[in-house]
CSV table of C-alpha atoms in Angstrom, one decimal:
chain,number,residue,atom,x,y,z
A,449,MET,CA,2.8,29.0,-6.3
A,450,HIS,CA,0.5,26.4,-4.6
A,451,GLY,CA,-2.1,26.8,-7.4
A,452,GLU,CA,0.6,26.5,-10.1
A,453,LYS,CA,1.9,23.3,-8.4
A,454,MET,CA,-1.6,21.8,-8.3
A,455,SER,CA,-2.1,22.7,-12.0
A,456,SER,CA,1.2,21.2,-12.9
A,457,ASP,CA,0.4,18.0,-10.9
A,458,GLU,CA,-3.0,17.7,-12.6
A,459,SER,CA,-1.4,18.1,-16.0
A,460,SER,CA,1.3,15.5,-15.2
A,461,ALA,CA,-1.3,13.1,-13.8
A,462,SER,CA,-3.5,13.4,-16.9
A,463,LYS,CA,-0.6,12.8,-19.2
A,464,PHE,CA,0.4,9.7,-17.3
A,465,LYS,CA,-3.1,8.3,-17.3
A,466,ASP,CA,-3.5,8.8,-21.0
A,467,LYS,CA,-0.1,7.2,-21.7
A,468,LEU,CA,-0.9,4.3,-19.4
A,469,LYS,CA,-4.2,3.7,-21.1
A,470,ARG,CA,-2.6,3.6,-24.5
A,471,TYR,CA,0.0,1.3,-23.3
A,472,LEU,CA,-2.5,-1.1,-21.7
A,473,ASP,CA,-4.6,-1.1,-24.8
A,474,GLU,CA,-1.6,-1.7,-27.1
A,475,GLU,CA,-0.2,-4.5,-24.9
A,476,GLY,CA,-3.7,-6.0,-24.2
A,477,TYR,CA,-3.3,-6.4,-20.4
A,478,ASP,CA,-6.1,-8.2,-18.7
A,479,GLU,CA,-7.4,-6.2,-15.7
A,480,ASP,CA,-7.0,-9.4,-13.6
A,481,PHE,CA,-3.3,-9.2,-14.2
A,482,ILE,CA,-2.7,-5.5,-13.4
A,483,TYR,CA,-1.6,-5.1,-9.8
A,484,ASN,CA,-0.6,-2.4,-7.4
A,485,ALA,CA,1.6,-2.8,-4.3
A,486,ASP,CA,2.2,-0.3,-1.5
A,487,GLU,CA,3.7,-0.5,1.9
A,488,THR,CA,2.5,1.2,5.1
A,489,GLY,CA,3.5,1.4,8.8
A,490,LEU,CA,1.1,-0.2,11.3
A,491,LYS,CA,1.2,0.5,15.0
A,492,TRP,CA,-0.2,-2.8,15.9
A,493,LYS,CA,-0.5,-2.3,19.7
A,494,THR,CA,-2.1,1.0,20.4
A,495,LEU,CA,-5.2,2.2,22.3
A,496,PRO,CA,-7.1,5.5,22.0
A,497,LYS,CA,-5.6,8.4,24.0
A,498,ARG,CA,-7.4,9.7,27.0
A,499,THR,CA,-8.7,6.4,28.0
A,500,LEU,CA,-8.3,4.7,31.4
A,501,ALA,CA,-6.5,1.7,30.0
A,502,SER,CA,-4.2,3.8,27.8
A,503,ARG,CA,-3.1,5.8,30.9
A,504,ALA,CA,-2.4,2.6,32.8
A,505,GLU,CA,-0.7,1.2,29.7
A,506,ASP,CA,1.6,4.3,29.5
A,507,ALA,CA,2.5,3.9,33.1
A,508,SER,CA,3.2,0.2,32.8
A,509,ALA,CA,6.9,-0.7,32.6
A,510,GLY,CA,7.8,-2.8,29.6
A,511,CYS,CA,4.5,-2.1,27.8
A,512,LYS,CA,5.4,-0.2,24.6
A,513,ALA,CA,2.3,1.2,22.8
A,514,SER,CA,4.3,2.3,19.8
A,515,LYS,CA,5.2,-1.2,18.6
A,516,GLY,CA,5.1,-1.1,14.8
A,517,VAL,CA,5.5,-3.2,11.8
A,518,THR,CA,5.5,-2.5,8.1
A,519,VAL,CA,2.8,-4.1,5.9
A,520,MET,CA,3.0,-4.5,2.2
A,521,ILE,CA,-0.4,-4.9,0.5
A,522,CYS,CA,-1.0,-5.8,-3.1
A,523,ALA,CA,-4.1,-6.6,-5.2
A,524,ASN,CA,-5.2,-6.6,-8.8
A,525,SER,CA,-7.4,-4.0,-10.5
A,526,SER,CA,-10.4,-6.3,-10.8
A,527,GLY,CA,-10.4,-6.9,-7.1
A,528,THR,CA,-10.4,-10.6,-7.6
A,529,HIS,CA,-7.0,-11.4,-6.3
A,530,SER,CA,-5.2,-10.3,-3.2
A,531,ILE,CA,-1.6,-11.2,-2.6
A,532,PRO,CA,-0.8,-12.5,0.9
A,533,LEU,CA,0.4,-9.7,3.1
A,534,LEU,CA,4.1,-9.1,3.7
A,535,VAL,CA,4.7,-8.1,7.4
A,536,ILE,CA,8.1,-6.7,8.4
A,537,GLY,CA,9.1,-6.8,12.1
A,538,LYS,CA,12.3,-6.2,14.0
A,539,SER,CA,12.9,-9.7,15.3
A,540,LYS,CA,14.4,-12.3,13.0
A,541,LYS,CA,12.9,-15.2,14.8
A,542,PRO,CA,10.1,-14.0,17.1
A,543,LYS,CA,9.6,-16.4,20.0
A,544,CYS,CA,5.9,-16.3,19.5
A,545,PHE,CA,6.3,-17.8,16.1
A,546,LYS,CA,8.0,-21.0,17.5
A,547,HIS,CA,4.9,-23.2,17.2
A,548,ALA,CA,3.2,-21.3,14.4
A,549,LYS,CA,3.7,-23.6,11.4
A,550,ASN,CA,1.6,-21.8,8.8
A,551,LEU,CA,1.4,-18.0,9.3
A,552,PRO,CA,-1.2,-16.4,7.2
A,553,VAL,CA,1.3,-13.7,6.2
A,554,VAL,CA,4.8,-13.6,4.8
A,555,TYR,CA,7.1,-12.4,7.6
A,556,ARG,CA,10.5,-10.8,7.2
A,557,SER,CA,12.7,-8.8,9.6
A,558,GLN,CA,14.7,-5.6,9.5
A,559,LYS,CA,16.2,-4.0,12.5
A,560,LYS,CA,13.8,-1.1,12.5
A,561,ALA,CA,10.9,-2.9,10.9
A,562,TRP,CA,11.3,-1.0,7.6
A,563,MET,CA,11.1,-2.0,4.0
A,564,ASN,CA,14.3,-2.2,2.1
A,565,GLY,CA,15.5,-3.2,-1.3
A,566,VAL,CA,16.5,-6.8,-0.3
A,567,ILE,CA,13.1,-7.5,1.3
A,568,PHE,CA,11.2,-5.9,-1.7
A,569,MET,CA,13.1,-8.0,-4.2
A,570,GLY,CA,12.6,-11.1,-2.2
A,571,TRP,CA,8.9,-10.4,-1.9
A,572,PHE,CA,8.7,-9.8,-5.7
A,573,GLU,CA,10.5,-13.0,-6.6
A,574,ASN,CA,9.3,-15.4,-4.0
A,575,THR,CA,5.8,-14.1,-3.2
A,576,PHE,CA,4.3,-11.8,-5.8
A,577,ILE,CA,5.3,-13.7,-9.0
A,578,PRO,CA,4.5,-17.3,-7.6
A,579,GLU,CA,1.1,-16.1,-6.3
A,580,VAL,CA,0.2,-14.5,-9.6
A,581,LYS,CA,1.2,-17.7,-11.5
A,582,LYS,CA,-0.9,-19.7,-9.1
A,583,PHE,CA,-3.9,-17.4,-9.6
A,584,GLN,CA,-3.5,-17.7,-13.4
A,585,HIS,CA,-3.4,-21.5,-13.1
A,586,LEU,CA,-6.5,-21.6,-10.9
A,587,THR,CA,-8.5,-19.3,-13.2
A,588,GLY,CA,-7.3,-21.0,-16.4
A,589,LYS,CA,-6.1,-17.6,-17.7
A,590,SER,CA,-2.7,-16.5,-19.0
A,591,GLY,CA,-1.1,-13.3,-20.0
A,592,ASN,CA,1.5,-10.8,-19.2
A,593,VAL,CA,1.5,-9.2,-15.7
A,594,LEU,CA,1.9,-5.5,-14.8
A,595,LEU,CA,2.8,-4.3,-11.3
A,596,LEU,CA,2.3,-0.6,-10.6
A,597,THR,CA,4.0,0.9,-7.6
A,598,ASP,CA,5.8,4.1,-6.5
A,599,ASN,CA,9.5,4.8,-6.8
A,600,ALA,CA,10.0,4.9,-3.0
A,601,PRO,CA,13.7,4.7,-2.0
A,602,PRO,CA,13.4,1.0,-0.7
A,603,HIS,CA,12.2,-0.2,-4.1
A,604,PRO,CA,14.8,-1.7,-6.5
A,605,SER,CA,15.1,-0.1,-9.9
A,606,THR,CA,12.6,-1.1,-12.6
A,607,GLN,CA,15.6,-2.5,-14.6
A,608,SER,CA,16.4,-4.9,-11.8
A,609,LEU,CA,12.7,-5.9,-11.2
A,610,ASN,CA,12.0,-6.3,-14.9
A,611,SER,CA,14.9,-8.7,-15.4
A,612,VAL,CA,13.4,-11.3,-13.1
A,613,ASP,CA,10.6,-12.7,-15.3
A,614,GLU,CA,9.9,-11.7,-18.9
A,615,THR,CA,6.2,-12.0,-18.4
A,616,VAL,CA,6.1,-9.6,-15.5
A,617,GLU,CA,6.6,-5.9,-15.9
A,618,VAL,CA,7.0,-3.2,-13.2
A,619,ILE,CA,6.1,0.4,-13.8
A,620,PHE,CA,6.7,3.2,-11.3
A,621,LEU,CA,4.1,5.9,-10.9
A,622,PRO,CA,5.5,9.4,-11.5
A,623,PRO,CA,7.1,10.8,-8.3
A,624,ASN,CA,5.6,13.8,-6.4
A,625,VAL,CA,2.4,14.0,-8.4
A,626,ILE,CA,-0.3,14.5,-5.8
A,627,PRO,CA,-3.4,13.4,-7.9
A,628,LEU,CA,-1.7,10.1,-8.7
A,629,ARG,CA,-2.1,8.4,-5.3
A,630,GLN,CA,-1.6,4.7,-5.5
A,631,PRO,CA,-4.8,2.6,-5.7
A,632,MET,CA,-4.0,0.9,-2.4
A,633,ASP,CA,-3.8,4.4,-0.9
A,634,GLN,CA,-7.3,5.2,-2.2
A,635,GLY,CA,-9.1,3.9,0.9
A,636,VAL,CA,-7.8,0.3,0.9
A,637,ILE,CA,-5.0,0.9,3.5
A,638,GLU,CA,-7.3,3.0,5.6
A,639,ASN,CA,-10.0,0.3,5.5
A,640,LEU,CA,-7.5,-2.4,6.4
A,641,LYS,CA,-6.3,-0.5,9.4
A,642,ARG,CA,-9.8,0.2,10.7
A,643,LEU,CA,-10.8,-3.4,10.3
A,644,TYR,CA,-7.6,-4.4,12.2
A,645,ARG,CA,-8.3,-2.0,15.1
A,646,LYS,CA,-11.9,-3.2,15.3
A,647,GLN,CA,-10.5,-6.7,15.8
A,648,ILE,CA,-8.3,-5.4,18.6
A,649,LEU,CA,-11.4,-4.0,20.2
A,650,ARG,CA,-13.3,-7.3,19.7
A,651,HIS,CA,-10.5,-9.1,21.4
A,652,LEU,CA,-10.6,-6.7,24.4
A,653,LEU,CA,-14.4,-7.3,24.6
A,654,LEU,CA,-13.6,-11.0,25.4
A,655,THR,CA,-12.2,-10.1,28.8
A,656,LYS,CA,-14.2,-11.5,31.7
A,657,ASP,CA,-15.1,-8.6,33.9
A,658,ARG,CA,-14.1,-5.8,31.5
A,659,SER,CA,-12.4,-3.8,34.3
A,660,VAL,CA,-9.6,-1.5,33.4
A,661,GLN,CA,-7.0,-3.9,34.9
A,662,SER,CA,-8.6,-6.9,33.3
A,663,VAL,CA,-8.6,-5.2,29.9
A,664,LEU,CA,-5.0,-4.1,30.3
A,665,ASP,CA,-3.8,-7.6,31.4
A,666,PHE,CA,-5.5,-9.1,28.4
A,667,TYR,CA,-4.1,-6.4,26.1
A,668,LYS,CA,-0.5,-7.2,27.3
A,669,THR,CA,-1.0,-10.8,26.1
A,670,ILE,CA,-1.6,-9.7,22.5
A,671,ILE,CA,1.6,-10.6,20.6
A,672,LEU,CA,3.1,-10.2,17.2
A,673,LYS,CA,1.6,-13.6,16.1
A,674,ASP,CA,-1.9,-12.3,17.0
A,675,CYS,CA,-1.1,-9.2,14.9
A,676,CYS,CA,-0.3,-11.3,11.9
A,677,TYR,CA,-3.5,-13.3,12.2
A,678,MET,CA,-5.7,-10.3,12.8
A,679,ILE,CA,-4.2,-8.2,9.9
A,680,ALA,CA,-4.5,-11.2,7.6
A,681,ASP,CA,-8.1,-11.7,8.6
A,682,SER,CA,-8.8,-8.0,8.1
A,683,TRP,CA,-7.2,-8.2,4.6
A,684,SER,CA,-9.4,-11.1,3.6
A,685,SER,CA,-12.4,-9.1,4.8
A,686,ILE,CA,-11.9,-6.3,2.4
A,687,LYS,CA,-14.6,-6.4,-0.3
A,688,GLN,CA,-13.9,-6.8,-4.0
A,689,PHE,CA,-15.7,-3.6,-4.9
A,690,THR,CA,-13.4,-1.7,-2.5
A,691,LEU,CA,-10.3,-3.1,-4.2
A,692,ARG,CA,-11.7,-2.6,-7.7
A,693,ASN,CA,-12.9,0.9,-7.1
A,694,SER,CA,-9.6,2.0,-5.6
A,695,TRP,CA,-8.3,2.1,-9.2
A,696,ASN,CA,-10.7,4.8,-10.2
A,697,ASN,CA,-8.0,7.5,-9.9
A,698,ILE,CA,-5.8,5.6,-12.4
A,699,PHE,CA,-8.4,4.0,-14.8
A,700,VAL,CA,-10.6,6.9,-15.6
A,701,HIS,CA,-11.7,5.2,-18.8
A,702,ARG,CA,-13.8,2.5,-17.1
A,703,LYS,CA,-17.0,2.9,-15.2
A,704,LEU,CA,-17.0,1.7,-11.7
A,705,ASN,CA,-19.6,1.1,-9.1
A,706,ALA,CA,-19.9,3.8,-6.4
A,707,THR,CA,-17.8,3.1,-3.4
A,708,PRO,CA,-19.6,3.0,-0.1
A,709,GLY,CA,-18.1,5.2,2.6
A,710,LEU,CA,-15.1,3.5,4.1
A,711,GLY,CA,-15.6,4.9,7.6
A,712,ASN,CA,-16.2,7.9,9.9
A,713,THR,CA,-19.9,7.5,9.5
A,714,ASP,CA,-22.1,8.3,12.5
A,715,MET,CA,-23.1,4.7,12.9
A,716,GLU,CA,-19.5,3.3,12.7
A,717,MET,CA,-18.3,5.8,15.3
A,718,LYS,CA,-21.2,5.2,17.6
A,719,GLU,CA,-20.5,1.4,17.5
A,720,LEU,CA,-16.8,2.1,18.1
A,721,LEU,CA,-17.4,4.4,21.1
A,722,ASP,CA,-20.0,1.9,22.5
A,723,GLY,CA,-17.3,-0.8,22.3
A,724,LEU,CA,-14.8,1.3,24.1
A,725,LYS,CA,-17.3,2.0,26.8
A,726,ALA,CA,-18.1,-1.6,27.2
A,727,VAL,CA,-14.5,-2.4,28.1
A,728,SER,CA,-14.1,0.5,30.5
A,729,LEU,CA,-11.9,2.4,28.0
A,730,SER,CA,-14.0,5.5,27.6
A,731,SER,CA,-13.5,7.6,30.7
A,732,GLU,CA,-12.8,10.8,28.7
A,733,CYS,CA,-12.5,9.3,25.2
A,734,GLU,CA,-14.4,11.3,22.6
A,735,GLU,CA,-15.0,10.8,18.9
A,736,ALA,CA,-11.9,12.8,18.0
A,737,ASP,CA,-9.8,10.5,20.2
A,738,ALA,CA,-11.3,7.4,18.6
A,739,GLU,CA,-10.8,8.8,15.1
A,740,MET,CA,-7.2,9.6,15.9
A,741,TRP,CA,-6.7,6.1,17.1
A,742,LEU,CA,-8.0,4.7,13.8
A,743,SER,CA,-5.7,6.9,11.8
A,744,CYS,CA,-2.7,7.2,14.1
A,745,ASP,CA,-0.3,5.7,11.5
A,746,ARG,CA,-1.9,7.1,8.4
A,747,ASP,CA,1.3,8.9,7.4
A,748,ASP,CA,3.7,6.2,8.2
A,749,PRO,CA,5.2,5.0,4.9
A,750,GLY,CA,6.9,1.9,6.3
A,751,PHE,CA,10.4,3.1,5.5
A,752,GLN,CA,12.8,5.7,6.6
A,753,ILE,CA,12.7,9.1,4.9
A,754,PHE,CA,16.0,10.9,5.0
A,755,GLY,CA,16.5,14.7,4.9
A,756,ASP,CA,19.2,16.1,2.6
A,757,ASP,CA,21.8,16.3,5.3
A,758,GLU,CA,20.9,12.8,6.6
A,759,ILE,CA,21.3,11.4,3.1
A,760,ILE,CA,24.7,12.8,2.6
A,761,GLU,CA,25.9,11.8,6.0
A,762,ALA,CA,24.4,8.3,5.7
A,763,VAL,CA,26.0,7.6,2.3
A,764,SER,CA,29.4,9.0,3.4
A,765,ASN,CA,29.3,6.6,6.4
A,766,VAL,CA,28.2,3.5,4.5
A,767,ASP,CA,31.6,1.9,4.5
A,768,ASN,CA,32.1,2.6,8.2
A,769,GLU,CA,28.7,1.0,9.0
A,770,MET,CA,29.3,-2.3,7.2
A,771,ASP,CA,29.7,-4.5,10.3
A,772,GLU,CA,28.0,-7.8,11.2
A,773,ASP,CA,24.8,-6.0,12.4
A,774,THR,CA,24.4,-3.8,9.3
A,775,ASP,CA,21.5,-4.4,7.0
A,776,ILE,CA,23.1,-4.5,3.5
A,777,GLY,CA,19.7,-3.6,1.9
A,778,GLU,CA,19.5,-0.5,4.1
A,779,CYS,CA,22.8,0.7,2.8
A,780,CYS,CA,21.7,0.2,-0.7
A,781,VAL,CA,18.6,2.2,0.0
A,782,ARG,CA,20.6,5.1,1.3
A,783,LYS,CA,22.7,5.2,-1.9
A,784,SER,CA,19.4,5.0,-3.9
A,785,CYS,CA,18.1,8.0,-2.0
A,786,LEU,CA,21.1,10.1,-2.9
A,787,ARG,CA,20.9,9.1,-6.6
A,788,GLN,CA,17.2,10.1,-6.7
A,789,ASP,CA,17.8,13.4,-5.0
A,790,THR,CA,20.6,14.4,-7.3
A,791,THR,CA,19.1,13.4,-10.6
């Protein structure tokens, strides 16, 4: 059955790619105006397991290593334009943002730091479209815009999205087709998170005596505002060829430059372990621990995934949950989940 499923997926993926190619050719889309958006969860305050500081961190009251946000990344197929990151946290008005006038990211809140339909639509209308229009103005180019994304439960319907601007079209990738991973999930998200965690390490290297306690004390001072600046800096550090080549799985009809390895090379891991040792973090930390740290949130989609029973229960209780603390977008997402599972 597994082989049959893979064969079916390959066939479905091939049909979609051919159909997409014909559509792009017919409509004449410029590769500068074809975008992909994908969200992912980010554990922004973690340290490798089996390190001296992580043990002290785990034992420290009030220090939560599992703090997480959701990050939406979006870039065009030529790799020439990256949309500012959307970061979703739990707090509506983080105290650390009080004196931050111009954050390098777009920040939104949701009680569990998840993506929902309201946030996605707001991002689409108020960030994506204006940023694309600005890019077109700066480059002196014009044309219709295509956004490819998946049909994850938090995403509004294509009908809703396509009613916003007649020059911007949204197409969902076919669901549950393994070979059709989104371009941003073809090494870009992984690269972004690795660059971010290297920045965490560089910040820890700034401690004075680099003792375990000194490192831990400094680590505790890293706040959500720092996360926003570091993830934005990491995003701006991703190379054009990395963004462009991530589309190879979708655009099989164009020749792309070979993509250099995104990580896990011997040299990269040696540099990482050397850095951990330099800040007294590598008592028993091995390469596997460091690799686990780099990929600890690889499978976090940035939104809640309901099981069948949870979906039915959630939808049946929507009316009872609509109090002043209820996120309306979340309730809409729950209904969307049920519709998609029953169609």
